[in-house]
Amino acid sequence: MEFPLDDYAAGARVATDLVTTSPTVRGAAGDGLPTPEALAAFLAEHGLQLDAPPPTAADLFQVGLLRREVRGIIETETADQAVAGCAVLMRRAARGPVLRPDAADDRWRWHVPTAPGAALADELAAFLAAGLAGVVRALGHGRFRACAAPGCRGVFADTSRAGRRQFCRPELCGNRVKVANHRARQAVR
């Protein structure tokens, strides 16, 4: 796998989505990645084409562990801690960045290749770490947040332009809060 270094938002988005598949976040809905096939669908949904073969049960287990590590990085108290966590993940499979021409616009872009034969979880770790480190560099550590929805234990990296995102899953957590607020306003009338 090789990914562009300047598109940190893509890695941060996948990191957030991976964390929100956790039973810790999903509660009664259970694990969002219960099978290797679900992991393959998650990767495909995010357009990730890893060099590793299709996911196995062992890969699923390793990605489950990676999910905890990524959550730990998002929950760090300082930028230094987040960057140190990202460095640990990058070392799992990333190699030094290379400069390559972009086929779309003939501009040169930095890319990070992963080690040949790297495990699926290690390739994914490098991609997510680059995304999270990019958030710290470009937007600041304050963009790592806990979900504002009552009872939700989700965390996320806010890569929105305005930096006002409040929910780990806006379509679910945000909608629940909006519905609850609407019902509360209706009850007052």
PDB file of C-alpha atoms in Angstrom:
ATOM      1  CA  MET A   1       0.000   0.000   0.000  1.00  0.00           C
ATOM      2  CA  GLU A   2       1.050   3.533  -0.633  1.00  0.00           C
ATOM      3  CA  PHE A   3      -0.882   6.583   0.473  1.00  0.00           C
ATOM      4  CA  PRO A   4      -0.451  10.334  -0.021  1.00  0.00           C
ATOM      5  CA  LEU A   5       0.966  12.078   3.002  1.00  0.00           C
ATOM      6  CA  ASP A   6      -0.896  15.339   2.434  1.00  0.00           C
ATOM      7  CA  ASP A   7      -4.423  13.847   2.659  1.00  0.00           C
ATOM      8  CA  TYR A   8      -4.522  13.525   6.436  1.00  0.00           C
ATOM      9  CA  ALA A   9      -8.311  13.988   6.553  1.00  0.00           C
ATOM     10  CA  ALA A  10      -8.888  10.632   4.847  1.00  0.00           C
ATOM     11  CA  GLY A  11      -6.805   8.786   7.447  1.00  0.00           C
ATOM     12  CA  ALA A  12      -8.451  10.679  10.315  1.00  0.00           C
ATOM     13  CA  ARG A  13     -11.913   9.902   8.930  1.00  0.00           C
ATOM     14  CA  VAL A  14     -11.136   6.184   8.727  1.00  0.00           C
ATOM     15  CA  ALA A  15      -9.624   6.311  12.229  1.00  0.00           C
ATOM     16  CA  THR A  16     -12.845   7.835  13.591  1.00  0.00           C
ATOM     17  CA  ASP A  17     -14.993   5.331  11.713  1.00  0.00           C
ATOM     18  CA  LEU A  18     -12.885   2.437  12.979  1.00  0.00           C
ATOM     19  CA  VAL A  19     -13.186   3.589  16.591  1.00  0.00           C
ATOM     20  CA  THR A  20     -16.960   3.922  16.236  1.00  0.00           C
ATOM     21  CA  THR A  21     -17.238   0.244  15.231  1.00  0.00           C
ATOM     22  CA  SER A  22     -16.240  -0.691  18.784  1.00  0.00           C
ATOM     23  CA  PRO A  23     -18.759  -2.325  21.116  1.00  0.00           C
ATOM     24  CA  THR A  24     -17.723   0.362  23.628  1.00  0.00           C
ATOM     25  CA  VAL A  25     -19.293   2.948  21.328  1.00  0.00           C
ATOM     26  CA  ARG A  26     -22.062   0.881  19.758  1.00  0.00           C
ATOM     27  CA  GLY A  27     -23.344  -0.559  23.046  1.00  0.00           C
ATOM     28  CA  ALA A  28     -26.195  -3.018  22.556  1.00  0.00           C
ATOM     29  CA  ALA A  29     -25.647  -3.039  18.774  1.00  0.00           C
ATOM     30  CA  GLY A  30     -22.396  -4.942  19.413  1.00  0.00           C
ATOM     31  CA  ASP A  31     -19.198  -4.953  17.421  1.00  0.00           C
ATOM     32  CA  GLY A  32     -19.427  -3.240  14.045  1.00  0.00           C
ATOM     33  CA  LEU A  33     -16.699  -5.539  12.717  1.00  0.00           C
ATOM     34  CA  PRO A  34     -17.852  -9.007  13.820  1.00  0.00           C
ATOM     35  CA  THR A  35     -16.356 -11.006  10.936  1.00  0.00           C
ATOM     36  CA  PRO A  36     -13.474 -10.858   8.458  1.00  0.00           C
ATOM     37  CA  GLU A  37     -16.097 -10.175   5.774  1.00  0.00           C
ATOM     38  CA  ALA A  38     -17.336  -7.138   7.722  1.00  0.00           C
ATOM     39  CA  LEU A  39     -13.741  -5.902   7.938  1.00  0.00           C
ATOM     40  CA  ALA A  40     -13.338  -6.377   4.170  1.00  0.00           C
ATOM     41  CA  ALA A  41     -16.557  -4.389   3.618  1.00  0.00           C
ATOM     42  CA  PHE A  42     -15.309  -1.626   5.972  1.00  0.00           C
ATOM     43  CA  LEU A  43     -12.049  -1.352   4.023  1.00  0.00           C
ATOM     44  CA  ALA A  44     -13.877  -1.331   0.686  1.00  0.00           C
ATOM     45  CA  GLU A  45     -16.370   1.271   1.926  1.00  0.00           C
ATOM     46  CA  HIS A  46     -13.437   3.558   2.698  1.00  0.00           C
ATOM     47  CA  GLY A  47     -11.673   2.858  -0.597  1.00  0.00           C
ATOM     48  CA  LEU A  48      -8.690   1.203   1.085  1.00  0.00           C
ATOM     49  CA  GLN A  49      -6.821  -1.228  -1.107  1.00  0.00           C
ATOM     50  CA  LEU A  50      -4.198  -2.787   1.104  1.00  0.00           C
ATOM     51  CA  ASP A  51      -1.432  -4.986  -0.255  1.00  0.00           C
ATOM     52  CA  ALA A  52      -2.375  -7.686   2.258  1.00  0.00           C
ATOM     53  CA  PRO A  53      -4.591 -10.614   1.217  1.00  0.00           C
ATOM     54  CA  PRO A  54      -8.303 -10.621   2.166  1.00  0.00           C
ATOM     55  CA  PRO A  55      -8.905 -10.349   5.923  1.00  0.00           C
ATOM     56  CA  THR A  56      -8.758 -13.448   8.090  1.00  0.00           C
ATOM     57  CA  ALA A  57      -9.911 -14.050  11.658  1.00  0.00           C
ATOM     58  CA  ALA A  58      -6.354 -13.274  12.813  1.00  0.00           C
ATOM     59  CA  ASP A  59      -6.441  -9.953  10.911  1.00  0.00           C
ATOM     60  CA  LEU A  60      -9.789  -9.140  12.506  1.00  0.00           C
ATOM     61  CA  PHE A  61      -8.314  -9.735  15.958  1.00  0.00           C
ATOM     62  CA  GLN A  62      -5.309  -7.516  15.190  1.00  0.00           C
ATOM     63  CA  VAL A  63      -7.535  -4.736  13.822  1.00  0.00           C
ATOM     64  CA  GLY A  64      -9.573  -4.964  17.033  1.00  0.00           C
ATOM     65  CA  LEU A  65      -6.383  -4.300  18.985  1.00  0.00           C
ATOM     66  CA  LEU A  66      -5.461  -1.488  16.581  1.00  0.00           C
ATOM     67  CA  ARG A  67      -8.895   0.050  17.184  1.00  0.00           C
ATOM     68  CA  ARG A  68      -8.031   0.340  20.879  1.00  0.00           C
ATOM     69  CA  GLU A  69      -4.661   1.920  20.103  1.00  0.00           C
ATOM     70  CA  VAL A  70      -6.265   4.474  17.788  1.00  0.00           C
ATOM     71  CA  ARG A  71      -8.848   5.343  20.433  1.00  0.00           C
ATOM     72  CA  GLY A  72      -5.987   5.800  22.903  1.00  0.00           C
ATOM     73  CA  ILE A  73      -4.295   8.289  20.569  1.00  0.00           C
ATOM     74  CA  ILE A  74      -7.496  10.295  20.148  1.00  0.00           C
ATOM     75  CA  GLU A  75      -7.958  10.335  23.935  1.00  0.00           C
ATOM     76  CA  THR A  76      -4.443  11.606  24.692  1.00  0.00           C
ATOM     77  CA  GLU A  77      -4.135  14.702  26.843  1.00  0.00           C
ATOM     78  CA  THR A  78      -1.373  16.417  24.875  1.00  0.00           C
ATOM     79  CA  ALA A  79      -0.173  16.795  21.314  1.00  0.00           C
ATOM     80  CA  ASP A  80       3.171  15.253  22.300  1.00  0.00           C
ATOM     81  CA  GLN A  81       1.419  12.112  23.524  1.00  0.00           C
ATOM     82  CA  ALA A  82      -0.667  11.892  20.342  1.00  0.00           C
ATOM     83  CA  VAL A  83       2.362  12.311  18.102  1.00  0.00           C
ATOM     84  CA  ALA A  84       4.306   9.682  20.079  1.00  0.00           C
ATOM     85  CA  GLY A  85       1.388   7.255  19.690  1.00  0.00           C
ATOM     86  CA  CYS A  86       1.237   7.940  15.961  1.00  0.00           C
ATOM     87  CA  ALA A  87       4.977   7.306  15.661  1.00  0.00           C
ATOM     88  CA  VAL A  88       4.552   3.889  17.270  1.00  0.00           C
ATOM     89  CA  LEU A  89       1.823   2.985  14.787  1.00  0.00           C
ATOM     90  CA  MET A  90       3.801   4.315  11.809  1.00  0.00           C
ATOM     91  CA  ARG A  91       6.785   2.150  12.686  1.00  0.00           C
ATOM     92  CA  ARG A  92       4.655  -0.972  12.311  1.00  0.00           C
ATOM     93  CA  ALA A  93       4.741  -0.854   8.511  1.00  0.00           C
ATOM     94  CA  ALA A  94       5.519   2.588   7.080  1.00  0.00           C
ATOM     95  CA  ARG A  95       8.683   3.229   5.183  1.00  0.00           C
ATOM     96  CA  GLY A  96      10.244   6.588   4.464  1.00  0.00           C
ATOM     97  CA  PRO A  97       8.185   8.992   2.360  1.00  0.00           C
ATOM     98  CA  VAL A  98       8.860   9.199  -1.366  1.00  0.00           C
ATOM     99  CA  LEU A  99       8.149  11.993  -3.811  1.00  0.00           C
ATOM    100  CA  ARG A 100       6.064  10.901  -6.816  1.00  0.00           C
ATOM    101  CA  PRO A 101       4.280  12.752  -9.617  1.00  0.00           C
ATOM    102  CA  ASP A 102       0.499  12.786  -9.271  1.00  0.00           C
ATOM    103  CA  ALA A 103      -1.071  11.364 -12.427  1.00  0.00           C
ATOM    104  CA  ALA A 104      -4.080  13.680 -12.143  1.00  0.00           C
ATOM    105  CA  ASP A 105      -2.284  17.020 -12.242  1.00  0.00           C
ATOM    106  CA  ASP A 106       1.438  16.386 -12.859  1.00  0.00           C
ATOM    107  CA  ARG A 107       2.303  17.857  -9.444  1.00  0.00           C
ATOM    108  CA  TRP A 108       4.727  16.144  -7.117  1.00  0.00           C
ATOM    109  CA  ARG A 109       3.247  14.687  -3.906  1.00  0.00           C
ATOM    110  CA  TRP A 110       4.700  12.951  -0.884  1.00  0.00           C
ATOM    111  CA  HIS A 111       3.602   9.324  -0.537  1.00  0.00           C
ATOM    112  CA  VAL A 112       4.230   6.810   2.216  1.00  0.00           C
ATOM    113  CA  PRO A 113       4.728   3.221   1.115  1.00  0.00           C
ATOM    114  CA  THR A 114       4.305   0.357   3.525  1.00  0.00           C
ATOM    115  CA  ALA A 115       6.718  -2.528   3.871  1.00  0.00           C
ATOM    116  CA  PRO A 116       6.207  -5.371   1.411  1.00  0.00           C
ATOM    117  CA  GLY A 117       4.404  -8.267   3.050  1.00  0.00           C
ATOM    118  CA  ALA A 118       3.162  -6.149   5.970  1.00  0.00           C
ATOM    119  CA  ALA A 119       0.137  -7.478   7.798  1.00  0.00           C
ATOM    120  CA  LEU A 120      -3.232  -5.876   7.138  1.00  0.00           C
ATOM    121  CA  ALA A 121      -3.441  -4.297  10.605  1.00  0.00           C
ATOM    122  CA  ASP A 122       0.081  -2.890  10.241  1.00  0.00           C
ATOM    123  CA  GLU A 123      -0.674  -1.277   6.872  1.00  0.00           C
ATOM    124  CA  LEU A 124      -3.889   0.145   8.270  1.00  0.00           C
ATOM    125  CA  ALA A 125      -2.000   1.401  11.353  1.00  0.00           C
ATOM    126  CA  ALA A 126       0.429   3.374   9.180  1.00  0.00           C
ATOM    127  CA  PHE A 127      -2.405   4.982   7.204  1.00  0.00           C
ATOM    128  CA  LEU A 128      -4.390   5.927  10.317  1.00  0.00           C
ATOM    129  CA  ALA A 129      -1.307   7.231  12.133  1.00  0.00           C
ATOM    130  CA  ALA A 130      -0.432   9.507   9.225  1.00  0.00           C
ATOM    131  CA  GLY A 131      -3.988  10.860   9.290  1.00  0.00           C
ATOM    132  CA  LEU A 132      -4.028  11.494  13.022  1.00  0.00           C
ATOM    133  CA  ALA A 133      -0.558  13.044  13.002  1.00  0.00           C
ATOM    134  CA  GLY A 134      -1.727  15.283  10.151  1.00  0.00           C
ATOM    135  CA  VAL A 135      -4.647  16.468  12.269  1.00  0.00           C
ATOM    136  CA  VAL A 136      -2.264  17.452  15.070  1.00  0.00           C
ATOM    137  CA  ARG A 137       0.035  19.268  12.634  1.00  0.00           C
ATOM    138  CA  ALA A 138      -2.602  21.058  10.561  1.00  0.00           C
ATOM    139  CA  LEU A 139      -5.484  21.606  12.982  1.00  0.00           C
ATOM    140  CA  GLY A 140      -4.155  21.048  16.484  1.00  0.00           C
ATOM    141  CA  HIS A 141      -4.637  18.468  19.213  1.00  0.00           C
ATOM    142  CA  GLY A 142      -7.883  20.156  20.291  1.00  0.00           C
ATOM    143  CA  ARG A 143      -9.561  18.562  17.273  1.00  0.00           C
ATOM    144  CA  PHE A 144      -9.488  15.201  19.109  1.00  0.00           C
ATOM    145  CA  ARG A 145     -12.756  15.111  21.019  1.00  0.00           C
ATOM    146  CA  ALA A 146     -15.246  12.997  22.913  1.00  0.00           C
ATOM    147  CA  CYS A 147     -18.766  12.721  21.523  1.00  0.00           C
ATOM    148  CA  ALA A 148     -21.160  15.279  23.038  1.00  0.00           C
ATOM    149  CA  ALA A 149     -24.179  12.940  22.899  1.00  0.00           C
ATOM    150  CA  PRO A 150     -25.369  11.891  26.362  1.00  0.00           C
ATOM    151  CA  GLY A 151     -24.393   8.303  27.083  1.00  0.00           C
ATOM    152  CA  CYS A 152     -22.145   7.927  24.028  1.00  0.00           C
ATOM    153  CA  ARG A 153     -18.570   6.836  24.644  1.00  0.00           C
ATOM    154  CA  GLY A 154     -17.334   7.664  21.157  1.00  0.00           C
ATOM    155  CA  VAL A 155     -14.325   9.779  20.280  1.00  0.00           C
ATOM    156  CA  PHE A 156     -13.383  11.372  16.981  1.00  0.00           C
ATOM    157  CA  ALA A 157     -10.954  13.543  15.074  1.00  0.00           C
ATOM    158  CA  ASP A 158     -12.722  16.675  13.820  1.00  0.00           C
ATOM    159  CA  THR A 159     -11.410  17.545  10.368  1.00  0.00           C
ATOM    160  CA  SER A 160     -14.296  19.840   9.482  1.00  0.00           C
ATOM    161  CA  ARG A 161     -13.411  23.279   8.173  1.00  0.00           C
ATOM    162  CA  ALA A 162     -15.142  25.134  11.009  1.00  0.00           C
ATOM    163  CA  GLY A 163     -13.955  22.739  13.705  1.00  0.00           C
ATOM    164  CA  ARG A 164     -17.340  22.617  15.394  1.00  0.00           C
ATOM    165  CA  ARG A 165     -18.192  18.956  15.063  1.00  0.00           C
ATOM    166  CA  GLN A 166     -19.718  17.591  18.276  1.00  0.00           C
ATOM    167  CA  PHE A 167     -20.641  13.973  17.586  1.00  0.00           C
ATOM    168  CA  CYS A 168     -18.681  10.856  16.694  1.00  0.00           C
ATOM    169  CA  ARG A 169     -21.484   9.749  14.367  1.00  0.00           C
ATOM    170  CA  PRO A 170     -23.469  12.854  13.385  1.00  0.00           C
ATOM    171  CA  GLU A 171     -26.045  10.783  11.524  1.00  0.00           C
ATOM    172  CA  LEU A 172     -26.772   8.758  14.681  1.00  0.00           C
ATOM    173  CA  CYS A 173     -25.626  10.586  17.818  1.00  0.00           C
ATOM    174  CA  GLY A 174     -26.339  14.034  16.418  1.00  0.00           C
ATOM    175  CA  ASN A 175     -29.742  12.986  15.185  1.00  0.00           C
ATOM    176  CA  ARG A 176     -30.660  11.489  18.577  1.00  0.00           C
ATOM    177  CA  VAL A 177     -29.777  14.745  20.330  1.00  0.00           C
ATOM    178  CA  LYS A 178     -31.754  16.789  17.796  1.00  0.00           C
ATOM    179  CA  VAL A 179     -34.825  14.537  18.207  1.00  0.00           C
ATOM    180  CA  ALA A 180     -34.558  14.714  22.014  1.00  0.00           C
ATOM    181  CA  ASN A 181     -34.268  18.526  21.875  1.00  0.00           C
ATOM    182  CA  HIS A 182     -37.258  18.731  19.526  1.00  0.00           C
ATOM    183  CA  ARG A 183     -39.375  16.545  21.816  1.00  0.00           C
ATOM    184  CA  ALA A 184     -38.371  18.635  24.825  1.00  0.00           C
ATOM    185  CA  ARG A 185     -39.452  21.826  23.018  1.00  0.00           C
ATOM    186  CA  GLN A 186     -42.757  20.211  22.016  1.00  0.00           C
ATOM    187  CA  ALA A 187     -43.436  19.130  25.612  1.00  0.00           C
ATOM    188  CA  VAL A 188     -43.040  22.716  26.830  1.00  0.00           C
ATOM    189  CA  ARG A 189     -45.704  24.010  24.433  1.00  0.00           C
TER     190      ARG A 189
END
